[in-house]
Short mmCIF file of C-alpha atoms in Angstrom, two decimals:
data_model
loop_
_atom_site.label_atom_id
_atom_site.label_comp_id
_atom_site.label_asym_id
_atom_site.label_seq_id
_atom_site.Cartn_x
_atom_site.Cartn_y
_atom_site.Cartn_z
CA UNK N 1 143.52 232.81 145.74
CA UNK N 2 141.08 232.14 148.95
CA UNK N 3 137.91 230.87 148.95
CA UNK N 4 135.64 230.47 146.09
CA UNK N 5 138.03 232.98 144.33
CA UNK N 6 140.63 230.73 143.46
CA UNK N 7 138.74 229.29 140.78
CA UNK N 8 138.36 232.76 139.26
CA UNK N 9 140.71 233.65 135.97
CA UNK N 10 141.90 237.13 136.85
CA UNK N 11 142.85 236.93 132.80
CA UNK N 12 139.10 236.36 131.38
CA UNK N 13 137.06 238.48 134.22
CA UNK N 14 133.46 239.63 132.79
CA UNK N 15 131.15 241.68 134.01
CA UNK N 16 128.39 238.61 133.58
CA UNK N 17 131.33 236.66 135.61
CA UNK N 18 131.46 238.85 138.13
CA UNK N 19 127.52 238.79 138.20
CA UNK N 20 127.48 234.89 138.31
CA UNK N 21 129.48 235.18 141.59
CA UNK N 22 127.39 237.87 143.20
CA UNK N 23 124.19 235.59 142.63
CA UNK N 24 126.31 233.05 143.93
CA UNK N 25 127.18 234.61 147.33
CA UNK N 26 123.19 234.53 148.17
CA UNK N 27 123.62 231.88 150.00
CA UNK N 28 121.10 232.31 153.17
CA UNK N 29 117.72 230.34 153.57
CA UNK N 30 116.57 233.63 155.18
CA UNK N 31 116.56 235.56 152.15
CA UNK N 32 112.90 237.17 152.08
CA UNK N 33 110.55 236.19 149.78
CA UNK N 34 110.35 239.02 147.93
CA UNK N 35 113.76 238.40 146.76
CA UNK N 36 113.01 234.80 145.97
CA UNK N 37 109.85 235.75 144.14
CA UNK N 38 112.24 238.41 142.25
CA UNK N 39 114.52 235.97 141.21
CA UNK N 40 112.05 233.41 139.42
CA UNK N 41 109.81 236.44 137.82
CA UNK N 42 113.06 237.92 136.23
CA UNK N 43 114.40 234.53 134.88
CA UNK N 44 117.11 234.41 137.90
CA UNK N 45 115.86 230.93 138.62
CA UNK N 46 115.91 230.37 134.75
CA UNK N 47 119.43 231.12 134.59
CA UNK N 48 120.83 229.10 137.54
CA UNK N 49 118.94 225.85 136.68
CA UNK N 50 120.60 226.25 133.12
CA UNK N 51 124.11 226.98 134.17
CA UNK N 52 123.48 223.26 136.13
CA UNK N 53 122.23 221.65 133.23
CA UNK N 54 124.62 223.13 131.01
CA UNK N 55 127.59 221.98 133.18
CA UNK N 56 126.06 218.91 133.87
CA UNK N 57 126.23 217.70 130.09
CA UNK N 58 130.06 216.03 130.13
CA UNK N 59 131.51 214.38 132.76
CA UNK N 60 134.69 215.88 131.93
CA UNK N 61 133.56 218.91 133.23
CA UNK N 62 132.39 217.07 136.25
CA UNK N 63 135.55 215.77 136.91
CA UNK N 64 137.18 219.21 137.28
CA UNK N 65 137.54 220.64 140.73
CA UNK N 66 136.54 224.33 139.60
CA UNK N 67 133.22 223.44 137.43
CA UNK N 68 132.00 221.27 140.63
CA UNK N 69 132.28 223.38 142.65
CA UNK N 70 130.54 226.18 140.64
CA UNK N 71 127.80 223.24 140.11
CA UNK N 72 127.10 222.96 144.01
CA UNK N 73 127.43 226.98 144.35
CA UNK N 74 124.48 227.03 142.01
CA UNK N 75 122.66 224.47 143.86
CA UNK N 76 122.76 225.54 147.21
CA UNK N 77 121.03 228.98 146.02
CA UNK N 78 118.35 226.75 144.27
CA UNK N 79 118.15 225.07 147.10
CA UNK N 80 117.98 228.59 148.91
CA UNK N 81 115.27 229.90 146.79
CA UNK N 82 113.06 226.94 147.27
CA UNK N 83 112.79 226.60 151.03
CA UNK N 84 109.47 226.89 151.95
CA UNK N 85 108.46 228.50 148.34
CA UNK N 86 106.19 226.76 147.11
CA UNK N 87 105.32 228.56 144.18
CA UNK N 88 109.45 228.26 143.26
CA UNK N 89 109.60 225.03 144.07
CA UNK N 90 106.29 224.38 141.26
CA UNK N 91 108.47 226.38 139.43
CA UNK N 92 111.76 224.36 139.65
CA UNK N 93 109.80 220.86 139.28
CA UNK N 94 108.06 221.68 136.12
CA UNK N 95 110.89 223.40 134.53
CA UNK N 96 111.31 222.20 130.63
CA UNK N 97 109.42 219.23 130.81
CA UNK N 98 111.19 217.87 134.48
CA UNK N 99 114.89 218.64 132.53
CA UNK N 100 116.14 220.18 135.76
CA UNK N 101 115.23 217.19 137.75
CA UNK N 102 116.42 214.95 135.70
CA UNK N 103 119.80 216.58 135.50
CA UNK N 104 120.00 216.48 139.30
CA UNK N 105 118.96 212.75 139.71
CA UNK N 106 122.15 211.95 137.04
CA UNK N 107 124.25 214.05 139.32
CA UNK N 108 123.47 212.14 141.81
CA UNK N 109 124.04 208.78 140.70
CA UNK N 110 127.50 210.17 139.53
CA UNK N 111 128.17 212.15 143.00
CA UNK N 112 127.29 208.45 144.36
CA UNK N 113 129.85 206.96 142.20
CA UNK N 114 132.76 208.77 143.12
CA UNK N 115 131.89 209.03 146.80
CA UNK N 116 133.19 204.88 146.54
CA UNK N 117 135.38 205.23 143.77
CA UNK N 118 137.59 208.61 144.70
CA UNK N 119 140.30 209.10 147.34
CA UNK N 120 139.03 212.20 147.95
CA UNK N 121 135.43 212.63 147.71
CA UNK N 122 134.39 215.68 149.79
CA UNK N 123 133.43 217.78 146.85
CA UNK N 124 131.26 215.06 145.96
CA UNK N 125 129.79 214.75 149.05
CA UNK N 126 128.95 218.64 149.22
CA UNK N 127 127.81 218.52 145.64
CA UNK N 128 125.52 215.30 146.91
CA UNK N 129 123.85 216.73 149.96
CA UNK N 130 123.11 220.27 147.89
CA UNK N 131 120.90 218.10 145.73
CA UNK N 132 119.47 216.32 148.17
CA UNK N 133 118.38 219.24 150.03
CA UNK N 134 116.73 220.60 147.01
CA UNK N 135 115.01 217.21 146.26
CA UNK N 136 113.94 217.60 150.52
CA UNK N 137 112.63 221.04 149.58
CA UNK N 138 110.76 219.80 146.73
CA UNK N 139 109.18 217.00 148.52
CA UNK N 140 108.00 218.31 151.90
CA UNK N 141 104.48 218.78 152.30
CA UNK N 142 104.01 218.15 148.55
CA UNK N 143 102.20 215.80 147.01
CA UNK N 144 103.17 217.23 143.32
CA UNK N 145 106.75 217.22 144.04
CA UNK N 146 106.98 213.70 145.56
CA UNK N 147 104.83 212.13 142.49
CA UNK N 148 107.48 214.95 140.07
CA UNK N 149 110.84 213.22 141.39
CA UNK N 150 109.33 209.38 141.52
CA UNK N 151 108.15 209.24 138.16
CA UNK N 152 111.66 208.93 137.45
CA UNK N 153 112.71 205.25 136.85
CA UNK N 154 114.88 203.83 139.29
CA UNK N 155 115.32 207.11 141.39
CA UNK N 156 113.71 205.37 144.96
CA UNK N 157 115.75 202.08 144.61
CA UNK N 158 119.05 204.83 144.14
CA UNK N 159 118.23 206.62 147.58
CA UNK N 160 117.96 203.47 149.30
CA UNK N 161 121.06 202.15 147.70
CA UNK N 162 122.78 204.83 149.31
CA UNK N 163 121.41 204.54 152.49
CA UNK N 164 123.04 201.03 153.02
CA UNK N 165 126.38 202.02 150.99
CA UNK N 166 127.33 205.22 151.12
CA UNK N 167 127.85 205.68 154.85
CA UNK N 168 131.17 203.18 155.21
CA UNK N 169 132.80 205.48 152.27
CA UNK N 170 132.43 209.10 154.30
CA UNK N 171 133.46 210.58 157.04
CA UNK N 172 131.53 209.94 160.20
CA UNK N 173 130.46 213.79 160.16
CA UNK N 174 128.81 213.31 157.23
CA UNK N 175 127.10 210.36 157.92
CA UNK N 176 123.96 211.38 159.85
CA UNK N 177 123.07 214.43 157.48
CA UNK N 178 123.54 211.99 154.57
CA UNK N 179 120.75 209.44 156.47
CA UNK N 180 118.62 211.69 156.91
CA UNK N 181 118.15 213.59 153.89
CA UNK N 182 118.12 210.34 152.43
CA UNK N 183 115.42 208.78 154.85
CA UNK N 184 113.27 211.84 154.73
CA UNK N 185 113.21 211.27 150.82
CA UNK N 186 112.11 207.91 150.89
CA UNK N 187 109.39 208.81 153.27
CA UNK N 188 108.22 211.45 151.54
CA UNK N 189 107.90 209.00 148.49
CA UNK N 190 106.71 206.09 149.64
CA UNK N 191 104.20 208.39 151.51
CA UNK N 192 102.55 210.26 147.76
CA UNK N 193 104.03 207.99 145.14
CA UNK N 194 101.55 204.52 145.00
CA UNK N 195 103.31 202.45 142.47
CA UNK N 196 106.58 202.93 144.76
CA UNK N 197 105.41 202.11 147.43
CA UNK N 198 103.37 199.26 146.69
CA UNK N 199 106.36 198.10 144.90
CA UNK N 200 108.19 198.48 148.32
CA UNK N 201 105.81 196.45 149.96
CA UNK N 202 106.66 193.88 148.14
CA UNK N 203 110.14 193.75 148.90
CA UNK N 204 110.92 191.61 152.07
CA UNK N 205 114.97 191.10 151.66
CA UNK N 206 114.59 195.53 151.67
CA UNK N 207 112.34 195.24 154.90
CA UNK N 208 115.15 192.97 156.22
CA UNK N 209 117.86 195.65 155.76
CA UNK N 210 115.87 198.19 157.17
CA UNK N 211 115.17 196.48 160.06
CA UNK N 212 118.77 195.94 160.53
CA UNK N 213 119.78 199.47 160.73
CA UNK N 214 117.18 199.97 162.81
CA UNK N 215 118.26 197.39 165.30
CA UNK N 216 121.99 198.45 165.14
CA UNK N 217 121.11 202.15 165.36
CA UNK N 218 119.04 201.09 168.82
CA UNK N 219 121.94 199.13 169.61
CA UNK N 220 124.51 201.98 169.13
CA UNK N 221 121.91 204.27 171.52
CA UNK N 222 121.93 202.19 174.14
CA UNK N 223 125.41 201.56 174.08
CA UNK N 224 125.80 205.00 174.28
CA UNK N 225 123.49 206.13 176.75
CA UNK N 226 125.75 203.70 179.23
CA UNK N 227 128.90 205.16 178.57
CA UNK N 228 127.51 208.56 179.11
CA UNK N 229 126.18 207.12 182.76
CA UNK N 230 129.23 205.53 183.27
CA UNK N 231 130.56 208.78 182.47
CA UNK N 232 129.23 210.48 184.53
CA UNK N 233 129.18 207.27 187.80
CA UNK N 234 133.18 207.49 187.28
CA UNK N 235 133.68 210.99 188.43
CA UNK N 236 130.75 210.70 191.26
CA UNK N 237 132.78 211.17 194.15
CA UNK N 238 135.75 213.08 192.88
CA UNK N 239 136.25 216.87 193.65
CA UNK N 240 136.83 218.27 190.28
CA UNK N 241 138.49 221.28 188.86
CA UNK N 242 137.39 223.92 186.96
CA UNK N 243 138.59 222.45 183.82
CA UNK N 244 138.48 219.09 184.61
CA UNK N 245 134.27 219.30 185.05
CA UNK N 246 134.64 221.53 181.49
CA UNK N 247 136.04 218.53 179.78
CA UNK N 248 133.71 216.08 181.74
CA UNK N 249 130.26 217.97 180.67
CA UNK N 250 131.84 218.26 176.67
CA UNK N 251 132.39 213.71 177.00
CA UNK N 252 128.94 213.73 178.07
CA UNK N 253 127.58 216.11 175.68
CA UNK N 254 129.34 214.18 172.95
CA UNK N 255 127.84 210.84 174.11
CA UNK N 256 124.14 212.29 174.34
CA UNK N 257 124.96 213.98 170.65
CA UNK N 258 125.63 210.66 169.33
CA UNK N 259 122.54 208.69 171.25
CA UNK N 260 120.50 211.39 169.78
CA UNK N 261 121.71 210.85 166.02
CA UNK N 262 121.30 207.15 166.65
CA UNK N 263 118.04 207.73 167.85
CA UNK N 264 116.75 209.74 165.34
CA UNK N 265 117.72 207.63 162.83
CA UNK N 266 115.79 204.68 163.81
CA UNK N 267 113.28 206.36 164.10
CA UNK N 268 112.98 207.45 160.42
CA UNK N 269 113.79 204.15 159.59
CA UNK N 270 110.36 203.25 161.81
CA UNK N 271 108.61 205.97 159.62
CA UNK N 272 110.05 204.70 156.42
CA UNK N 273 108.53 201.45 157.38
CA UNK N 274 105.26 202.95 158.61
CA UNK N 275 104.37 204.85 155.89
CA UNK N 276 105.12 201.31 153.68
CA UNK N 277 102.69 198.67 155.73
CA UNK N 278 100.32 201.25 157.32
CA UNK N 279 97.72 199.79 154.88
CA UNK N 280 99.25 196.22 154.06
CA UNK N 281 98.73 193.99 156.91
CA UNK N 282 100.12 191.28 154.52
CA UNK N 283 104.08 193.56 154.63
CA UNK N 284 102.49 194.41 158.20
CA UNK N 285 103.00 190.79 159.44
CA UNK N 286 106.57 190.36 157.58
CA UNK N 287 108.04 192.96 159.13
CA UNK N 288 106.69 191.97 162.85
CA UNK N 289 107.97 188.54 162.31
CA UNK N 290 111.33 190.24 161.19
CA UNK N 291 111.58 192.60 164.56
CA UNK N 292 113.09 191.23 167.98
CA UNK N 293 110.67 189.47 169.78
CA UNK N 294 108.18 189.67 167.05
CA UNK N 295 106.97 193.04 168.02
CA UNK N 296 106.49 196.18 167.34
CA UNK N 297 106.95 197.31 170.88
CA UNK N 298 110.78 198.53 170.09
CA UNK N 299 109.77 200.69 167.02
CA UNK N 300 106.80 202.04 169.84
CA UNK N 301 109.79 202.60 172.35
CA UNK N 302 111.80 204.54 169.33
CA UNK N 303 108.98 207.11 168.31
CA UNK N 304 107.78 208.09 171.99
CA UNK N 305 111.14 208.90 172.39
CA UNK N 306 111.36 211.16 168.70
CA UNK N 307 108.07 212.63 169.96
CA UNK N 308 109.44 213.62 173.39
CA UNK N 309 112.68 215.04 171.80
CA UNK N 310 111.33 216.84 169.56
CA UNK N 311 109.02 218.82 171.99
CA UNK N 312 112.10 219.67 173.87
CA UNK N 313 113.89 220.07 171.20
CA UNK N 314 111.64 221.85 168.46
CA UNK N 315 113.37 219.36 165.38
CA UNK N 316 110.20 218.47 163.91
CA UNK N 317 107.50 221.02 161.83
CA UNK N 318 104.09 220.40 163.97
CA UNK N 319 102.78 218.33 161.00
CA UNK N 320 106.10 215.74 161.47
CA UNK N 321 104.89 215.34 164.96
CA UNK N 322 101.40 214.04 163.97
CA UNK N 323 103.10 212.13 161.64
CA UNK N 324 104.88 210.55 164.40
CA UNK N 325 101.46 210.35 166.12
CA UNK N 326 99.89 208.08 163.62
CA UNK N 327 102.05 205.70 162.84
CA UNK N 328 102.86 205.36 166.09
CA UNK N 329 98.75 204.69 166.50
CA UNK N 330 99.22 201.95 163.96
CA UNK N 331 102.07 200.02 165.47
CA UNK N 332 100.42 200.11 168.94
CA UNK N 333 97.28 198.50 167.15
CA UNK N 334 99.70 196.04 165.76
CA UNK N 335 100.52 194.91 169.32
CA UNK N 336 97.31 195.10 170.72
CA UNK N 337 94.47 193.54 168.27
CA UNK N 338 94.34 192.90 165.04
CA UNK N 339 90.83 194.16 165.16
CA UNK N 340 92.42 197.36 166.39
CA UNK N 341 94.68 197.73 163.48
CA UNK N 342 92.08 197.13 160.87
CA UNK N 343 89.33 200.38 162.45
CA UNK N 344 92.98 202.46 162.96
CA UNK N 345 93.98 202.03 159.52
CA UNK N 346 90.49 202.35 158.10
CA UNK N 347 89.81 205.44 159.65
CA UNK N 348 90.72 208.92 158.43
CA UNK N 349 93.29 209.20 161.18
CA UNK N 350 95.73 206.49 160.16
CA UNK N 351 96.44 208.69 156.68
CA UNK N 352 98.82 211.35 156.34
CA UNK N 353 97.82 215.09 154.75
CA UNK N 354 101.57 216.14 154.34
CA UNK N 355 104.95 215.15 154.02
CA UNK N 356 107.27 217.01 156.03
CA UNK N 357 109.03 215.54 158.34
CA UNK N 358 112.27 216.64 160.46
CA UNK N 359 112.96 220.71 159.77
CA UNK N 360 116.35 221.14 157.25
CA UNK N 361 116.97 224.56 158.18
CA UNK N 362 120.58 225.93 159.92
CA UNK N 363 118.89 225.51 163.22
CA UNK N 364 118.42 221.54 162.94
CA UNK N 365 121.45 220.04 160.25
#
């Protein structure tokens, strides 16, 4: 009655059950490709996108503890199977018509539903993120899979709804995996999809909001960034013990965790922006106006500092960090020239090739 067994009936046990729950337990990212190339040729992949769709039919079945959780089992291997598989993840966006996609974007409009509307909503949550992960799978570096998920009506306007509700309803753990996935999504569309994004561009009160997360995300990193200095200025003179220094290094490391997370948040925020007004120097001068001090010299300050991190810290695929590189070419033009803007975002440089962005894997979230 542990674990994932406690929603087993000892009474009805199968050997196609018992199956089900040994495809199940592949959980790793790390599987090799042969096996992931196995499971789509022999209908594996077939079988697990089914068994979502299925389940996904009646929110009764939703609603129980034991079927959700079998529907995020399922996902995290299809989310498994298509990191960095591109020929699964063609695979998995093309299946029936775009069934399987459509399923998951349901699921996650009623995931996002009872996240606000349950006491206790960390099944949701789990069930959430799995499909988000897939949906960041599908989308990175692909222009197919990008234009696959925003054909859907309505589906960019959900991810940013949840980007401005969702976090106040989950626990703070939560919250920064949530953002990103979330961010990375919108980038990713905005970046392939035209009719989204020049519908985005359009949308000042949503540049507004942005912009506001962004300020109170730099706000929140510089706020803590002081109290890890005066941290750190407190205990400056004191002879320490052993354990005392061991508690003083994990505050600090806790304060420079959350600086980093506030950070890197902004900064997508920047990039979600970017990718928006890079060629719109109509949504290009609303959002300036909109930005402290009418410049874009805090979003410049934001980026350098992504950039640096991530060569330190190896978060971002090499083609994130010359998507970093160009946009942050295009919002230094903005504050030099405006004849400067208009040769960087007529030139070849200021487009993007690809649409990765921060790296998913165990190693990062």
């Amino acid at each position: 009655q542990k674990g994932y067994g406690k929603y087993l009936k000892l009474s009805d046990l199968t050997a196609g059950r018992l199956s089900m729950e040994a495809l199940l337990g592949l959980t790793s990212k790390r599987a090799g490709d042969w096996f992931k190339e196995e499971l789509r040729i022999l209908k594996g992949c077939d079988f697990l996108m089914n068994t979502i769709i299925n389940l996904c039919e009646s929110e009764t079945d939703l609603n129980d503890e034991g079927q959700l959780n079998k529907i995020d089992r399922t996902l995290r291997v299809v989310e498994n199977v298509t990191f960095m598989n591109e020929e699964n993840q063609k695979y998995i966006i093309t299946y029936k018509s775009g069934l399987f996609i459509e399923t998951c974007i349901k699921l996650i409009k009623f995931c996002k539903n009872s996240v606000i509307t349950s006491l206790d909503s960390a099944s949701f949550l789990s069930t959430l993120l799995s499909v988000l992960r897939i949906f960041t799978n599908l989308t990175s570096e692909s222009a197919s899979g990008c234009l696959a998920i925003g054909s859907f009506s309505g589906v960019f306007d959900l991810l940013l709804e949840m980007v401005f509700e969702l976090p106040s309803f989950i626990v703070p753990d939560s919250r920064f995996e949530l953002l990103i996935l979330l961010l990375c999504l919108c980038i990713n569309l905005v970046e392939f999809c035209d009719v989204i994004r020049e519908s985005f561009v359009k949308r000042n009160a949503m540049f507004q909001r942005l912009i506001d997360i962004f300020i109170e995300r730099t706000n929140e990193a510089q706020k803590t960034e002081q109290q890890a200095d005066d941290l750190l200025e407190s205990h400056e003179n004191q002879t320490l013990t052993e354990a005392m220094q061991d508690s003083l290094l994990n505050q600090v490391l806790a304060k420079s965790g959350k600086h980093m997370e506030h950070c890197i948040i902004a900064a997508c925020v920047c990039l979600l922006i970017g990718c928006g007004i890079k060629e719109n120097r109509k949504a290009m001068d609303v959002v300036k106006e909109q930005l402290p001090e009418a410049s874009f010299d805090s979003m410049v300050d934001v980026l350098i500092k992504l950039k640096e991190f991530a060569h330190l810290a190896d978060i971002m695929t090499p083609s994130g960090v010359k998507r970093v590189e160009k946009i942050l070419a295009v919002f230094t033009s903005l504050n030099t020239s405006s004849i400067n803007c208009e040769n960087s975002l007529l030139s070849s440089d200021a487009t993007f090739d690809d649409s990765s962005f921060i790296k998913t894997d165990d190693d990062v979230l």
